[in-house]
PDB file of N, CA and C in Angstrom:
ATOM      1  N   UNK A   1     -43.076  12.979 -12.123  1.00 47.00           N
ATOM      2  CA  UNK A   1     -43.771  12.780 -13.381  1.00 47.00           C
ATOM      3  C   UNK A   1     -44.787  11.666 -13.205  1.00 47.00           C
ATOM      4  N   UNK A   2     -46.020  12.146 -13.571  1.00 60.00           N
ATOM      5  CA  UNK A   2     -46.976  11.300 -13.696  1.00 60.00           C
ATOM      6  C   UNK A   2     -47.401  10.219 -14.952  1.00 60.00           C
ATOM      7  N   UNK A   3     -47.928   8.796 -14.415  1.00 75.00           N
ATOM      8  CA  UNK A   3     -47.800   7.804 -15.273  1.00 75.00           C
ATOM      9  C   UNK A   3     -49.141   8.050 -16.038  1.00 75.00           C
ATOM     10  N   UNK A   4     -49.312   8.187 -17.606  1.00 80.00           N
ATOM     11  CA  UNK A   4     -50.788   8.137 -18.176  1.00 80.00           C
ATOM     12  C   UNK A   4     -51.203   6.646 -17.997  1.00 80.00           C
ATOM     13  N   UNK A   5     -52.788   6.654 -17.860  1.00 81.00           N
ATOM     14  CA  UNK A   5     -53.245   5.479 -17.659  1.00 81.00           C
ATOM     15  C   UNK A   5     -54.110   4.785 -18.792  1.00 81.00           C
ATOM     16  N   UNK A   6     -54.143   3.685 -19.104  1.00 83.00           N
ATOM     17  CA  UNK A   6     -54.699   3.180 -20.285  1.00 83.00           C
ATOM     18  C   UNK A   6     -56.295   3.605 -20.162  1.00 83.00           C
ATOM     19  N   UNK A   7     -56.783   4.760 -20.960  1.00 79.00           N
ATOM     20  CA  UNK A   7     -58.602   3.980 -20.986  1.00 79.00           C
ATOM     21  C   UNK A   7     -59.162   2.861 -21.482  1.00 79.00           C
ATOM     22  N   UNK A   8     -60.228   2.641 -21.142  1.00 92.00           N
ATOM     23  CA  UNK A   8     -60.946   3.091 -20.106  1.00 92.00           C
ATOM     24  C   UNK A   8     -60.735   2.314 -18.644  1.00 92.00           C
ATOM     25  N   UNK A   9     -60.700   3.742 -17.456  1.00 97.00           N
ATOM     26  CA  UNK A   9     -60.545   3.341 -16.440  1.00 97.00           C
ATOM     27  C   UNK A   9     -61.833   3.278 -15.501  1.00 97.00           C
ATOM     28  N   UNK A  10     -62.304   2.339 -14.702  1.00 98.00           N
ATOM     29  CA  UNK A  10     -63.747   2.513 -14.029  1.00 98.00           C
ATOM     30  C   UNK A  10     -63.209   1.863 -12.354  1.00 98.00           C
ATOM     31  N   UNK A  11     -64.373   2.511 -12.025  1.00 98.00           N
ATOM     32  CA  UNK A  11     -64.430   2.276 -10.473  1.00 98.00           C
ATOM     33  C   UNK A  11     -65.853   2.206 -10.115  1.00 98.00           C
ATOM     34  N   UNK A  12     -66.756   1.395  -9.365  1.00 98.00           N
ATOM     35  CA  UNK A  12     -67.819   1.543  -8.991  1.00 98.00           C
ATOM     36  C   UNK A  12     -67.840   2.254  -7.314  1.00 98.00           C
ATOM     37  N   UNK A  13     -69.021   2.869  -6.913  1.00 98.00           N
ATOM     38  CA  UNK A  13     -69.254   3.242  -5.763  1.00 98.00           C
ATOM     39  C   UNK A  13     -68.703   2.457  -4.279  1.00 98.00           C
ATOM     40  N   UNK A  14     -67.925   3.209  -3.779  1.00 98.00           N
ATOM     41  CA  UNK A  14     -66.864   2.440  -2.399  1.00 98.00           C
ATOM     42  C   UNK A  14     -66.203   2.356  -2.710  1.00 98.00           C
ATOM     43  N   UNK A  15     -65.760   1.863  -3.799  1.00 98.00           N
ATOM     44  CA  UNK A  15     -64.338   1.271  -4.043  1.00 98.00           C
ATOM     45  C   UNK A  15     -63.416   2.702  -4.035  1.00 98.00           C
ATOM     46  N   UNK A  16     -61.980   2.395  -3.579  1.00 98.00           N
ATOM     47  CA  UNK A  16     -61.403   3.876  -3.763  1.00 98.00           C
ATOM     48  C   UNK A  16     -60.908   3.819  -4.988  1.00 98.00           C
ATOM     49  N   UNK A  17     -60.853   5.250  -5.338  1.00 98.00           N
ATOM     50  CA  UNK A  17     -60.355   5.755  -7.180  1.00 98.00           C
ATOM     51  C   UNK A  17     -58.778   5.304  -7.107  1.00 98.00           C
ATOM     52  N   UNK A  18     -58.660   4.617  -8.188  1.00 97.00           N
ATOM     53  CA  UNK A  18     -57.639   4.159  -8.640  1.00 97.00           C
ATOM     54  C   UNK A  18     -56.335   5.595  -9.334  1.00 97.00           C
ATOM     55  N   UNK A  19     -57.358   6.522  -9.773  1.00 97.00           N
ATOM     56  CA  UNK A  19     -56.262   7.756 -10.149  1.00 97.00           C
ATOM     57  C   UNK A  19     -57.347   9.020 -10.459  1.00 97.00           C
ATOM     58  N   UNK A  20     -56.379   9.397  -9.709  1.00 98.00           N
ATOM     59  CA  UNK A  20     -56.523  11.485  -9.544  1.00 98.00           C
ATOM     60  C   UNK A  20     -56.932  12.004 -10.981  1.00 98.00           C
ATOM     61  N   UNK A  21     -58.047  12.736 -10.984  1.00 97.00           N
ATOM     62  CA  UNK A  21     -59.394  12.674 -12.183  1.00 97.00           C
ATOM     63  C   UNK A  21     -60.663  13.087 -12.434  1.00 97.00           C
ATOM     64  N   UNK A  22     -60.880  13.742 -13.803  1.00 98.00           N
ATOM     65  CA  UNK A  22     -62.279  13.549 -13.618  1.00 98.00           C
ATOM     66  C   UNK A  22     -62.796  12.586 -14.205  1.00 98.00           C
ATOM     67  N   UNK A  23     -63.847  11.763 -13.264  1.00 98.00           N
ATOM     68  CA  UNK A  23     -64.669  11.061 -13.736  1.00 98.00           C
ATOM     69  C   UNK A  23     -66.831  11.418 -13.977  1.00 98.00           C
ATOM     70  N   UNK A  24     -67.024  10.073 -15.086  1.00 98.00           N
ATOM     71  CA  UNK A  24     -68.562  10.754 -15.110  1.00 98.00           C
ATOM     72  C   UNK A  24     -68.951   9.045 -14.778  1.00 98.00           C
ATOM     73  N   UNK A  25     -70.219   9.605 -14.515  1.00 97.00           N
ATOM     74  CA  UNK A  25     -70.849   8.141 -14.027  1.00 97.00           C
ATOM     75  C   UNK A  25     -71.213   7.627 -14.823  1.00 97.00           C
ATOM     76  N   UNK A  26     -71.968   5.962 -15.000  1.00 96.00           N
ATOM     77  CA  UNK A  26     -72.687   5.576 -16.646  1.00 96.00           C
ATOM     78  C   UNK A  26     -74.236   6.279 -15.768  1.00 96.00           C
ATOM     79  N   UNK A  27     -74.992   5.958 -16.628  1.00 93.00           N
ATOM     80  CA  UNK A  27     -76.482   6.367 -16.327  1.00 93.00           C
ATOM     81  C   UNK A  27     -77.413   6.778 -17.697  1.00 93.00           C
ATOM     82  N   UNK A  28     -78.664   7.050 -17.383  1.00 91.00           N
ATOM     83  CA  UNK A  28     -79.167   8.048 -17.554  1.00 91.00           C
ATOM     84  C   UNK A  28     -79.203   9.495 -17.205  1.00 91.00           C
ATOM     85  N   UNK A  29     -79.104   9.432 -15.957  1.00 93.00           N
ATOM     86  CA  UNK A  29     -78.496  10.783 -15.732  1.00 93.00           C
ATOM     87  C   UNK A  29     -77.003  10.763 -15.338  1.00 93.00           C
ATOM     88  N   UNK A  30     -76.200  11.901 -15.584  1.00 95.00           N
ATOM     89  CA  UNK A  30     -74.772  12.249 -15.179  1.00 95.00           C
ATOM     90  C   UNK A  30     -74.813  12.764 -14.831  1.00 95.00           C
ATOM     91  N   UNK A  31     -73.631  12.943 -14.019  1.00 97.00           N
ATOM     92  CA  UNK A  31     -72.612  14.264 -13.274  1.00 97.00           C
ATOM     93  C   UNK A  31     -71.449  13.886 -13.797  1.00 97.00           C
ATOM     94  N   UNK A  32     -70.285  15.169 -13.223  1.00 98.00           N
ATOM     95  CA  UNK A  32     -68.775  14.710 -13.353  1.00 98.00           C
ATOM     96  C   UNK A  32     -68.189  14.937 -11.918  1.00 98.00           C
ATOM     97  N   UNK A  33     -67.358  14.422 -11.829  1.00 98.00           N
ATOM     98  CA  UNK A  33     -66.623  14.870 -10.186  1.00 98.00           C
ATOM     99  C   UNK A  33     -64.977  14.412 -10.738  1.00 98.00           C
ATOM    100  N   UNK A  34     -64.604  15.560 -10.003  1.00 98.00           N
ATOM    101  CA  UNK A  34     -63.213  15.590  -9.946  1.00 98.00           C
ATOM    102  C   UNK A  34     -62.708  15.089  -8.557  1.00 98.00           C
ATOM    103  N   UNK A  35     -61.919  13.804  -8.376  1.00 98.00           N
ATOM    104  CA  UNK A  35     -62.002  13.166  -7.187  1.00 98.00           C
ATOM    105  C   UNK A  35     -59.939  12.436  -7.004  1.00 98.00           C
ATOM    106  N   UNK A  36     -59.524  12.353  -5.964  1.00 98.00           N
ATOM    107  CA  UNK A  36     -58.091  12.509  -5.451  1.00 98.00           C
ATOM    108  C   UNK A  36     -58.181  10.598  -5.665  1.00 98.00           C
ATOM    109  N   UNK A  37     -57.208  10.548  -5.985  1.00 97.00           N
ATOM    110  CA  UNK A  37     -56.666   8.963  -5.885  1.00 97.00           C
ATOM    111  C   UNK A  37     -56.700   8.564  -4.472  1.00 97.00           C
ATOM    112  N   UNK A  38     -56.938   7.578  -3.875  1.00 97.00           N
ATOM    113  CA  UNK A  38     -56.816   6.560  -2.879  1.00 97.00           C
ATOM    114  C   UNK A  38     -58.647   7.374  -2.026  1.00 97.00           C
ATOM    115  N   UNK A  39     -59.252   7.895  -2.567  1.00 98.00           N
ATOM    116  CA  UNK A  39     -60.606   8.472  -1.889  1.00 98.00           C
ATOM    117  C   UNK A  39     -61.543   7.621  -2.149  1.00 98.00           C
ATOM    118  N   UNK A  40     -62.652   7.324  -1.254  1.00 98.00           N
ATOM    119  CA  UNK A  40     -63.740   6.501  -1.877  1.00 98.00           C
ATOM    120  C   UNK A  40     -64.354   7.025  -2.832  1.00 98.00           C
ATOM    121  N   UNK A  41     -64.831   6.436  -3.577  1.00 98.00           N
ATOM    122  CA  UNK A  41     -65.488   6.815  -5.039  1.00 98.00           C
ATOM    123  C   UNK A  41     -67.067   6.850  -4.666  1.00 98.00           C
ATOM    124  N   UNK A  42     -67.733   8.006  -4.864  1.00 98.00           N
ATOM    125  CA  UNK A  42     -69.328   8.546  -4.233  1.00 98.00           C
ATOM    126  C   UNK A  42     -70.162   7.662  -4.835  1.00 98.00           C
ATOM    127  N   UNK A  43     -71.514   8.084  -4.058  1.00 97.00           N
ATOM    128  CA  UNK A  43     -72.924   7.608  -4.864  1.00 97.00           C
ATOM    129  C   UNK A  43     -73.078   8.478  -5.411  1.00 97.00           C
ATOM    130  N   UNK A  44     -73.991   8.151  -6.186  1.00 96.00           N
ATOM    131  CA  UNK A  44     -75.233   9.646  -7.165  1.00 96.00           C
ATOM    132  C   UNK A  44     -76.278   9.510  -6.702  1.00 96.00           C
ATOM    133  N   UNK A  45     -76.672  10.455  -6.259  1.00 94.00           N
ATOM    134  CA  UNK A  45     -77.994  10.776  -5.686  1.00 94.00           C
ATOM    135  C   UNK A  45     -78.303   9.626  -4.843  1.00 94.00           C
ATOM    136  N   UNK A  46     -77.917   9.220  -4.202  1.00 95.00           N
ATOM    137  CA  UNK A  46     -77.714   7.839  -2.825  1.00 95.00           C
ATOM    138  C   UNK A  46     -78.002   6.500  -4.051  1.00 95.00           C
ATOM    139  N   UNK A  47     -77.216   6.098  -4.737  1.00 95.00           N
ATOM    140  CA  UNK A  47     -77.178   5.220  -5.641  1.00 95.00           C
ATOM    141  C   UNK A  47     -76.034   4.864  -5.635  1.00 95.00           C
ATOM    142  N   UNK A  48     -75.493   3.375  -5.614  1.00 97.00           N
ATOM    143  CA  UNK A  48     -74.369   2.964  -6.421  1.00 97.00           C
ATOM    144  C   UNK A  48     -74.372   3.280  -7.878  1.00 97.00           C
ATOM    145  N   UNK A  49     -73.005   4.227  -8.178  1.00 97.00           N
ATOM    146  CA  UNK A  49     -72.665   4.095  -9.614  1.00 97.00           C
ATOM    147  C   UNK A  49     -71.697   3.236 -10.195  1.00 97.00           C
ATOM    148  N   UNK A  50     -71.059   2.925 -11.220  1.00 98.00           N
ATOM    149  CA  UNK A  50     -70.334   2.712 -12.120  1.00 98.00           C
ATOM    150  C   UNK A  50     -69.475   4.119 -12.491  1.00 98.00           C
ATOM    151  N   UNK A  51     -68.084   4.327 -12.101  1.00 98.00           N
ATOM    152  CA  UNK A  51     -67.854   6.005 -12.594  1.00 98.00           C
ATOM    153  C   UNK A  51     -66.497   5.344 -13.707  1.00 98.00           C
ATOM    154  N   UNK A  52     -66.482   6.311 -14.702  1.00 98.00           N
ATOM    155  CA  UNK A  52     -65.837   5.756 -15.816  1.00 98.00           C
ATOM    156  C   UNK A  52     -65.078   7.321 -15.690  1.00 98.00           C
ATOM    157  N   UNK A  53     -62.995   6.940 -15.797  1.00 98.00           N
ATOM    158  CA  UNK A  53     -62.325   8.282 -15.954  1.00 98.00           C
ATOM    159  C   UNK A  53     -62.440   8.879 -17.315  1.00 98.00           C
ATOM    160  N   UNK A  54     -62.484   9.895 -17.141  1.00 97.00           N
ATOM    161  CA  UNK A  54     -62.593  10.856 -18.597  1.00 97.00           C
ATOM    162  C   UNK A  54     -61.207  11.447 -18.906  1.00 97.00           C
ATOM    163  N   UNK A  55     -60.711  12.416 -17.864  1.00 94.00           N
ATOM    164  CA  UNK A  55     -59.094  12.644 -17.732  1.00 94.00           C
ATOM    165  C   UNK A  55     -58.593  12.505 -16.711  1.00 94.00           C
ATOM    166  N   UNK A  56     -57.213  12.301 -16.569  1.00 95.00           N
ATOM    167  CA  UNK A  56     -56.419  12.123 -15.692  1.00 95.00           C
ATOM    168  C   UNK A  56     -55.810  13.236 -15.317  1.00 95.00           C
ATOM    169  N   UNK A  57     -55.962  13.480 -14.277  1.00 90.00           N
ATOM    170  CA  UNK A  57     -54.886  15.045 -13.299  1.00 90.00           C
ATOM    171  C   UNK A  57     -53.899  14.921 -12.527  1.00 90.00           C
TER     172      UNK A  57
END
């Protein structure tokens, strides 16, 4: 059984994701990515983001 996590959860670019998820980036422009806990957390478009979780999986 999985633990729910308090929002809001964030991670910036490198850092690895704290929990299994989709997240969206802040910006002007977005994406979403669905990304595995302990993985590095991407750029956008070769940019450091800010990625903020939306849900937890």
């Amino acid at each position: 059984m999985s633990t729910k996590v308090k929002l809001p959860v964030t991670a910036a670019s490198g850092q690895l994701c704290p929990v299994s998820g989709v997240w969206k980036n802040k910006g002007t422009f977005t994406t979403t990515i669905t990304i595995s806990e302990k993985t590095t957390m991407p750029e956008y478009c070769g940019v450091k983001v800010v990625w903020i979780l939306l849900y937890q999986c």
